[in-house]
Amino acid sequence: MSLRARINAPEAPHGQQEESHLVAVYRAKLLEEIDLAEMSSLAAAERRIRLERVLGHIISREGPVLSTHERAMLIRRVVDEALGLGILEPLLEDASITEIMVNGPDQVFVERAGRVELLPIRFSSHEQLMQTIERIVSTVNRRVDESNPMVDARLPSGERVNVIIPPLSLTGATLTIRRFPRAFTLHEMIGLGSLDEQMLMLLSGLVRAKFNVIVSGATGSGKTTLLNALSGLIPEGERIITIEDAAELQLQQNHVISLESRPANVEGKGRITIRDLVRNSLRMRPDRIIVGEVRGGETLDMLQAMSTGHDGSLATVHANNAEDALMRLQTLASMSEVKVPYEALRDQINSAVDCIVQLSRFADGSRRISEIAILDSHGREEYRIVTVCRFAARPMGADGVVHGAFEYHPLPRRVADRLRMANEPIPPAFGVADSEEQLAAREAK
């Protein structure tokens, strides 16, 4: 069996053990021949080139008879083991992969184009998987062991990493790597079917007119991608502060300050939370505050900032629809150590939130805006949500693709007036509601 076949054949564990044995043998021989002190002084790219050259000489001198392709694959695997993340290294270089999920040493799943697939590769042992995990977390000065069995971190290259090991994980050490998302523009997202030109015109007007926008959606629905695209609509000259758990936003404006939370160190000290950063950002004279995701007591601080002069702010929240998004904001805000009555929290949300953009991930893996809703309630009254755009999906056909169409409804008059005052056009497909009664009648349907 060829080396390539042995690597890619999950049904042949013996072949894979043989290939892993070869990798281990030549990794040991490589370490015997190199000068570690000299290697440490080289840049990463030069270090890889030097190791590949040395290993090539070793294989030529005493290695097995291999084809040119098999030889290249063996060199790649050995150097990946020595320098990088072993079998994960090619996956991290594959731009089509958005998520890598390792469920113990025997299962490696990836997500491509919204679909999850099992790859025909595996780690040779639990020990090899743990070595890979330890190498990953050590790059961010973290450790993982029985006393600290969960780690959530960001790699220097931008990928978000989550690790959970036994005894908490009953399936073995589990590693999840979420790739740093490419920054899409809204025009590119139109090409992907995530929205259309009329919605782009509306969202552009809302952002430039300084509406406070909440991007809502489930995990993996594209919230960060849309948030990044919306932030590109903010005019130059404004001071923007971004606050994230793991820095993913890639703003192109000149005046941007990026803040990132920090976990506790190995001694359990030095933790800086999203809430700490939100509070500090208010002392930094921001024109706009962008919070990557609200998930706790910082929600109250963000809402207070939105309703006290920091218009045009953006944030994301995990929720399945616009109404759920408001209730989740209310629940998260109540998690603050400041005990605020629910009626006062409702007042705060009614004052702070102008628009909710709901994202959904459909059965075919596609991600699109499923709803744009305006919060049209005031004070402590019950939430009144006016849906101005909705994606009407049809049942998935034989082609395995979800088809449908965007439906538009009139904008509340106060929203249209605010857009006009900011010299922003009203998208023709939407129009303006004639009266509050018209809105109420439409929502009642």
Coordinates of C-alpha atoms in Angstrom, one line a residue:
M1 CA 0.0 0.0 0.0
S2 CA 1.3 3.4 -0.9
L3 CA 2.1 6.0 1.8
R4 CA -0.7 8.2 0.6
A5 CA -3.2 5.3 0.8
R6 CA -2.0 4.4 4.3
I7 CA -2.5 8.0 5.4
N8 CA -6.0 8.3 3.9
A9 CA -7.5 4.9 4.7
P10 CA -9.4 4.9 8.0
E11 CA -10.4 1.3 7.5
A12 CA -6.7 0.2 7.7
P13 CA -5.4 1.1 11.2
H14 CA -2.4 -1.1 10.7
G15 CA -1.3 0.9 7.6
Q16 CA -1.8 4.1 9.6
Q17 CA 0.2 2.7 12.5
E18 CA 3.0 1.9 10.1
E19 CA 2.9 5.5 8.6
S20 CA 2.8 7.0 12.2
H21 CA 5.8 4.8 13.1
L22 CA 7.8 6.1 10.1
V23 CA 6.9 9.7 11.1
A24 CA 8.1 9.0 14.7
V25 CA 11.3 7.3 13.6
Y26 CA 12.3 10.1 11.2
R27 CA 11.3 12.8 13.6
A28 CA 13.7 11.3 16.2
K29 CA 16.5 11.1 13.5
L30 CA 15.8 14.7 12.5
L31 CA 16.1 15.9 16.1
E32 CA 19.4 14.1 16.5
E33 CA 21.0 15.9 13.5
I34 CA 19.8 19.5 14.0
D35 CA 21.3 22.1 16.2
L36 CA 18.3 23.3 18.3
A37 CA 20.0 26.5 19.4
E38 CA 20.7 27.4 15.7
M39 CA 17.1 26.5 14.7
S40 CA 15.6 28.8 17.4
S41 CA 17.4 31.8 15.9
L42 CA 15.8 31.3 12.5
A43 CA 12.5 32.8 11.3
A44 CA 9.6 30.3 11.1
A45 CA 9.7 29.9 7.3
E46 CA 13.5 29.5 7.1
R47 CA 13.3 27.0 10.0
R48 CA 10.9 24.9 8.0
I49 CA 13.0 25.0 4.9
R50 CA 16.1 24.0 6.8
L51 CA 14.4 21.0 8.5
E52 CA 12.9 19.8 5.2
R53 CA 16.4 20.0 3.6
V54 CA 18.0 18.0 6.5
L55 CA 15.3 15.4 6.6
G56 CA 15.6 15.0 2.8
H57 CA 19.3 14.1 3.2
I58 CA 18.4 11.6 6.0
I59 CA 15.8 9.8 3.9
S60 CA 18.1 9.7 0.9
R61 CA 20.9 8.3 3.0
E62 CA 19.0 5.6 5.0
G63 CA 15.3 5.9 4.3
P64 CA 12.9 3.5 2.6
V65 CA 12.4 3.5 -1.2
L66 CA 9.6 6.0 -1.9
S67 CA 8.1 7.7 -4.9
T68 CA 8.7 11.4 -5.2
H69 CA 5.1 12.1 -4.0
E70 CA 5.4 9.7 -1.0
R71 CA 8.8 11.2 -0.1
A72 CA 7.3 14.7 -0.1
M73 CA 4.3 13.6 2.0
L74 CA 6.6 11.9 4.6
I75 CA 8.8 15.0 4.8
R76 CA 5.7 17.2 5.2
R77 CA 4.3 15.0 8.0
V78 CA 7.5 14.8 10.0
V79 CA 8.2 18.6 9.8
D80 CA 4.6 19.3 10.7
E81 CA 5.0 17.1 13.8
A82 CA 8.3 18.8 14.7
L83 CA 7.2 22.4 14.1
G84 CA 3.5 22.6 13.7
L85 CA 0.3 20.8 14.6
G86 CA 0.8 17.4 12.9
I87 CA -2.2 16.2 10.9
L88 CA -4.1 19.5 11.6
E89 CA -1.5 21.6 9.8
P90 CA -2.9 21.0 6.3
L91 CA -6.4 21.6 7.5
L92 CA -5.4 25.0 8.9
E93 CA -3.9 25.9 5.5
D94 CA -7.1 24.9 3.6
A95 CA -9.1 28.1 3.1
S96 CA -12.3 26.2 2.4
I97 CA -12.4 24.9 6.0
T98 CA -14.2 27.2 8.5
E99 CA -14.1 24.9 11.6
I100 CA -12.0 21.9 12.7
M101 CA -13.6 19.6 15.3
V102 CA -11.5 16.8 16.9
N103 CA -13.5 14.4 19.0
G104 CA -10.9 12.2 20.6
P105 CA -7.9 10.8 18.6
D106 CA -10.1 8.8 16.1
Q107 CA -12.5 11.4 14.8
V108 CA -11.6 14.7 13.0
F109 CA -14.6 16.6 11.5
V110 CA -14.4 19.8 9.5
E111 CA -17.0 22.3 8.3
R112 CA -16.9 23.4 4.6
A113 CA -19.6 25.6 3.1
G114 CA -21.8 25.2 6.1
R115 CA -21.6 21.3 5.9
V116 CA -19.9 19.1 8.4
E117 CA -17.9 16.1 7.2
L118 CA -15.8 13.4 8.8
L119 CA -12.2 13.2 7.4
P120 CA -10.3 10.0 6.8
I121 CA -7.5 11.0 9.2
R122 CA -6.8 10.3 12.9
F123 CA -4.2 10.8 15.6
S124 CA -2.0 7.8 16.3
S125 CA -2.8 7.9 20.0
H126 CA -4.4 9.9 22.8
E127 CA -0.9 11.0 23.7
Q128 CA -0.2 12.5 20.3
L129 CA -3.5 14.4 20.4
M130 CA -2.6 15.8 23.9
Q131 CA 0.8 16.8 22.7
T132 CA -0.9 18.8 19.8
I133 CA -3.3 20.4 22.3
E134 CA -0.5 21.3 24.7
R135 CA 1.4 22.8 21.8
I136 CA -1.6 24.9 20.8
V137 CA -2.4 26.3 24.3
S138 CA 1.3 26.9 25.1
T139 CA 1.4 29.5 22.3
V140 CA -1.1 31.6 24.3
N141 CA 0.6 31.0 27.7
R142 CA -2.1 28.6 28.9
R143 CA -2.1 25.1 30.2
V144 CA -4.5 22.2 30.1
D145 CA -4.5 19.4 32.6
E146 CA -6.9 17.7 35.1
S147 CA -6.8 20.7 37.4
N148 CA -7.6 23.0 34.4
P149 CA -9.5 20.8 31.9
M150 CA -11.1 23.6 29.9
V151 CA -9.3 26.3 27.8
D152 CA -10.8 28.9 25.5
A153 CA -8.3 31.0 23.7
R154 CA -7.2 32.7 20.4
L155 CA -4.1 31.7 18.5
P156 CA -1.7 34.4 17.3
S157 CA -2.9 33.7 13.8
G158 CA -6.5 34.5 14.8
E159 CA -8.2 31.2 15.1
R160 CA -10.4 30.6 18.2
V161 CA -9.6 27.5 20.1
N162 CA -11.6 25.5 22.7
V163 CA -10.3 22.5 24.5
I164 CA -12.0 20.2 27.0
I165 CA -10.4 17.0 28.2
P166 CA -11.3 14.1 30.5
P167 CA -12.7 13.7 33.0
L168 CA -15.1 16.4 31.8
S169 CA -15.2 15.0 28.2
L170 CA -16.2 11.4 28.2
T171 CA -15.3 10.9 24.5
G172 CA -11.6 11.8 25.1
A173 CA -9.8 15.1 24.6
T174 CA -11.9 17.4 22.4
L175 CA -10.5 20.2 20.4
T176 CA -12.5 22.8 18.4
I177 CA -10.7 25.3 16.2
R178 CA -12.8 28.1 14.6
R179 CA -11.1 29.7 11.7
F180 CA -10.6 33.5 11.5
P181 CA -13.5 34.6 9.2
R182 CA -12.6 36.4 6.0
A183 CA -13.9 39.9 6.0
F184 CA -16.8 40.0 3.5
T185 CA -18.3 43.3 2.3
L186 CA -22.0 43.6 2.1
H187 CA -21.8 43.6 -1.7
E188 CA -20.0 40.2 -1.6
M189 CA -22.7 39.0 0.8
I190 CA -25.3 40.0 -1.8
G191 CA -23.5 37.7 -4.2
L192 CA -23.8 34.9 -1.7
G193 CA -27.5 35.5 -1.3
S194 CA -27.3 36.7 2.3
L195 CA -29.2 39.9 1.5
D196 CA -30.2 42.0 -1.5
E197 CA -29.7 45.5 -2.8
Q198 CA -32.8 46.9 -1.1
M199 CA -31.7 45.6 2.2
L200 CA -28.2 46.9 1.7
M201 CA -29.7 50.4 1.1
L202 CA -31.7 50.2 4.3
L203 CA -28.8 48.8 6.4
S204 CA -26.5 51.5 5.0
G205 CA -28.9 54.2 5.9
L206 CA -29.5 52.8 9.4
V207 CA -25.7 52.6 10.2
R208 CA -24.9 56.0 8.8
A209 CA -27.9 57.6 10.5
K210 CA -26.5 56.2 13.8
F211 CA -29.2 53.7 14.7
N212 CA -28.2 51.2 17.4
V213 CA -28.2 47.8 15.7
I214 CA -28.2 44.4 17.4
V215 CA -27.1 41.4 15.1
S216 CA -28.8 38.3 16.4
G217 CA -28.4 34.7 15.4
A218 CA -27.5 31.2 16.5
T219 CA -23.9 29.8 16.7
G220 CA -22.3 29.7 13.3
S221 CA -25.0 31.8 11.6
G222 CA -22.5 34.5 10.5
K223 CA -23.0 37.2 13.1
T224 CA -19.4 38.3 13.3
T225 CA -19.1 38.3 9.5
L226 CA -22.2 40.6 9.2
L227 CA -21.1 42.8 12.1
N228 CA -17.7 43.3 10.3
A229 CA -19.5 44.1 7.1
L230 CA -21.9 46.6 8.8
S231 CA -19.0 48.3 10.5
G232 CA -17.5 49.1 7.1
L233 CA -20.4 51.5 6.6
I234 CA -19.3 53.8 9.5
P235 CA -18.0 57.0 8.0
E236 CA -14.3 57.9 8.3
G237 CA -13.5 60.5 11.0
E238 CA -15.4 58.7 13.8
R239 CA -13.6 57.2 16.7
I240 CA -14.6 53.5 16.9
I241 CA -13.8 51.2 19.8
T242 CA -14.3 47.4 19.3
I243 CA -14.6 45.1 22.2
E244 CA -14.3 41.3 21.8
D245 CA -13.5 38.1 23.6
A246 CA -11.4 37.0 20.7
A247 CA -10.4 39.7 18.2
E248 CA -12.0 38.9 14.9
L249 CA -13.3 42.2 13.5
Q250 CA -11.2 43.7 10.7
L251 CA -12.3 47.3 10.5
Q252 CA -10.7 49.4 7.7
Q253 CA -11.3 52.9 9.1
N254 CA -8.3 54.9 10.3
H255 CA -9.5 55.7 13.8
V256 CA -10.1 52.3 15.4
I257 CA -9.1 51.0 18.9
S258 CA -9.4 47.3 19.3
L259 CA -9.8 45.9 22.8
E260 CA -9.7 42.2 23.7
S261 CA -10.6 40.5 27.0
R262 CA -8.0 38.5 28.8
P263 CA -8.5 35.2 30.8
A264 CA -6.8 34.6 34.1
N265 CA -3.3 33.4 34.0
V266 CA -2.1 30.0 35.3
E267 CA -2.2 31.4 38.9
G268 CA -5.8 32.5 38.4
K269 CA -5.0 36.2 38.3
G270 CA -5.1 39.0 35.8
R271 CA -8.6 38.4 34.2
I272 CA -10.0 41.3 32.3
T273 CA -13.7 40.8 31.3
I274 CA -15.8 42.3 28.5
R275 CA -17.6 44.3 31.1
D276 CA -14.3 45.8 32.3
L277 CA -13.5 46.9 28.7
V278 CA -17.0 48.3 28.1
R279 CA -16.8 50.4 31.2
N280 CA -13.3 51.6 30.3
S281 CA -14.3 52.4 26.7
L282 CA -16.8 55.0 28.0
R283 CA -13.7 57.0 29.3
M284 CA -12.1 56.9 25.9
R285 CA -14.4 59.3 24.1
P286 CA -15.9 56.9 21.6
D287 CA -18.2 57.9 18.8
R288 CA -19.2 54.3 18.3
I289 CA -18.8 51.2 20.4
I290 CA -18.9 47.7 18.8
V291 CA -19.2 44.7 21.1
G292 CA -18.4 41.4 19.4
E293 CA -20.9 39.5 21.6
V294 CA -22.8 40.3 24.8
R295 CA -23.2 37.4 27.1
G296 CA -23.3 38.7 30.6
G297 CA -23.6 41.7 32.9
E298 CA -21.8 43.9 30.4
T299 CA -25.1 44.1 28.5
L300 CA -26.4 46.6 31.0
D301 CA -23.4 48.9 30.5
M302 CA -23.7 48.6 26.8
L303 CA -27.4 49.5 26.8
Q304 CA -26.7 52.5 29.1
A305 CA -24.0 53.6 26.6
M306 CA -26.3 53.2 23.7
S307 CA -29.0 55.3 25.3
T308 CA -26.7 58.1 26.7
G309 CA -25.0 59.6 23.6
H310 CA -23.2 56.7 21.9
D311 CA -25.7 56.3 19.0
G312 CA -24.7 54.1 16.1
S313 CA -23.3 51.3 18.3
L314 CA -23.3 47.7 17.2
A315 CA -23.4 44.4 19.0
T316 CA -24.2 40.7 18.6
V317 CA -26.3 38.3 20.7
H318 CA -27.2 34.7 20.5
A319 CA -30.9 34.3 19.8
N320 CA -33.3 32.5 17.4
N321 CA -35.5 35.5 16.4
A322 CA -35.9 39.2 17.1
E323 CA -38.3 38.8 20.0
D324 CA -35.9 36.2 21.6
A325 CA -33.0 38.7 21.1
L326 CA -34.8 41.3 23.2
M327 CA -35.6 38.9 26.0
R328 CA -32.1 37.6 26.0
L329 CA -30.8 41.2 26.3
Q330 CA -33.1 41.7 29.2
T331 CA -31.9 38.5 30.9
L332 CA -28.3 39.3 30.3
A333 CA -28.6 42.8 31.6
S334 CA -30.2 41.4 34.8
M335 CA -27.0 39.4 35.4
S336 CA -25.2 42.6 36.5
E337 CA -24.5 43.0 40.1
V338 CA -26.7 46.1 40.0
K339 CA -30.2 44.8 40.6
V340 CA -32.5 46.6 38.2
P341 CA -36.3 45.9 38.1
Y342 CA -37.4 44.2 34.8
E343 CA -39.6 47.2 34.0
A344 CA -36.6 49.5 34.2
L345 CA -34.6 47.1 32.0
R346 CA -37.4 47.1 29.5
D347 CA -37.2 50.9 29.5
Q348 CA -33.5 50.7 29.0
I349 CA -33.8 48.4 26.0
N350 CA -36.6 50.4 24.5
S351 CA -34.4 53.5 24.7
A352 CA -31.2 51.9 23.5
V353 CA -32.1 49.4 20.7
D354 CA -33.3 50.7 17.4
C355 CA -33.0 47.7 15.0
I356 CA -32.5 43.9 15.2
V357 CA -30.9 42.1 12.2
Q358 CA -31.7 38.4 12.5
L359 CA -29.4 35.8 10.8
S360 CA -30.3 32.2 10.2
R361 CA -28.4 29.2 8.9
F362 CA -30.6 27.1 6.6
A363 CA -30.8 23.4 5.9
D364 CA -28.4 23.6 2.9
G365 CA -25.7 25.4 5.0
S366 CA -26.5 28.8 3.6
R367 CA -26.5 31.8 5.9
R368 CA -28.7 34.8 5.2
I369 CA -30.6 37.6 6.9
S370 CA -33.9 36.1 7.8
E371 CA -35.5 39.3 9.4
I372 CA -34.9 43.0 9.9
A373 CA -37.0 44.3 12.7
I374 CA -37.5 47.8 14.2
L375 CA -38.1 48.1 17.9
D376 CA -41.0 50.6 17.9
S377 CA -42.0 50.6 21.6
H378 CA -41.2 53.3 24.1
G379 CA -40.5 53.6 27.9
R380 CA -41.7 50.7 30.0
E381 CA -44.3 49.5 27.6
E382 CA -44.2 45.9 26.2
Y383 CA -41.9 45.3 23.3
R384 CA -43.4 46.2 20.0
I385 CA -41.5 44.8 17.1
V386 CA -42.1 45.9 13.5
T387 CA -40.7 43.5 10.9
V388 CA -39.7 45.5 7.8
C389 CA -38.1 42.6 5.9
R390 CA -38.3 38.9 6.1
F391 CA -36.9 36.0 4.0
A392 CA -39.8 33.7 3.0
A393 CA -38.1 30.3 2.5
R394 CA -39.6 27.5 0.3
P395 CA -39.2 23.8 1.1
M396 CA -35.9 22.5 0.0
G397 CA -36.1 21.0 -3.5
A398 CA -34.3 18.1 -5.1
D399 CA -31.2 20.2 -5.8
G400 CA -30.6 20.4 -2.0
V401 CA -30.7 24.2 -2.1
V402 CA -33.1 26.4 0.0
H403 CA -34.9 28.9 -2.3
G404 CA -37.1 31.8 -1.3
A405 CA -37.6 35.5 -1.6
F406 CA -37.1 38.6 0.6
E407 CA -40.4 40.3 1.5
Y408 CA -40.5 44.0 2.4
H409 CA -42.9 46.0 4.6
P410 CA -43.3 49.8 5.2
L411 CA -40.9 51.5 7.7
P412 CA -42.4 53.1 10.8
R413 CA -42.7 56.9 10.1
R414 CA -40.3 57.9 12.9
V415 CA -37.6 55.7 11.3
A416 CA -38.3 57.2 7.9
D417 CA -38.1 60.7 9.4
R418 CA -34.9 60.0 11.1
L419 CA -33.4 58.6 7.9
R420 CA -34.5 61.8 6.0
M421 CA -33.0 64.0 8.7
A422 CA -29.7 62.2 8.2
N423 CA -30.1 62.7 4.4
E424 CA -30.3 59.0 3.8
P425 CA -32.7 57.6 1.1
I426 CA -35.7 55.5 1.9
P427 CA -35.4 52.2 -0.1
P428 CA -38.2 52.1 -2.7
A429 CA -39.2 48.5 -1.9
F430 CA -40.0 49.5 1.7
G431 CA -41.9 52.7 1.7
V432 CA -43.3 54.4 4.8
A433 CA -46.3 53.3 6.9
D434 CA -49.1 55.9 6.8
S435 CA -50.0 55.6 10.5
E436 CA -49.4 53.8 13.7
E437 CA -52.7 52.1 13.1
Q438 CA -51.5 50.7 9.9
L439 CA -48.5 49.2 11.6
A440 CA -50.6 47.8 14.4
A441 CA -53.0 46.2 11.9
R442 CA -50.1 44.6 9.9
E443 CA -48.5 43.2 13.1
A444 CA -51.8 41.8 14.2
K445 CA -52.0 39.8 11.0

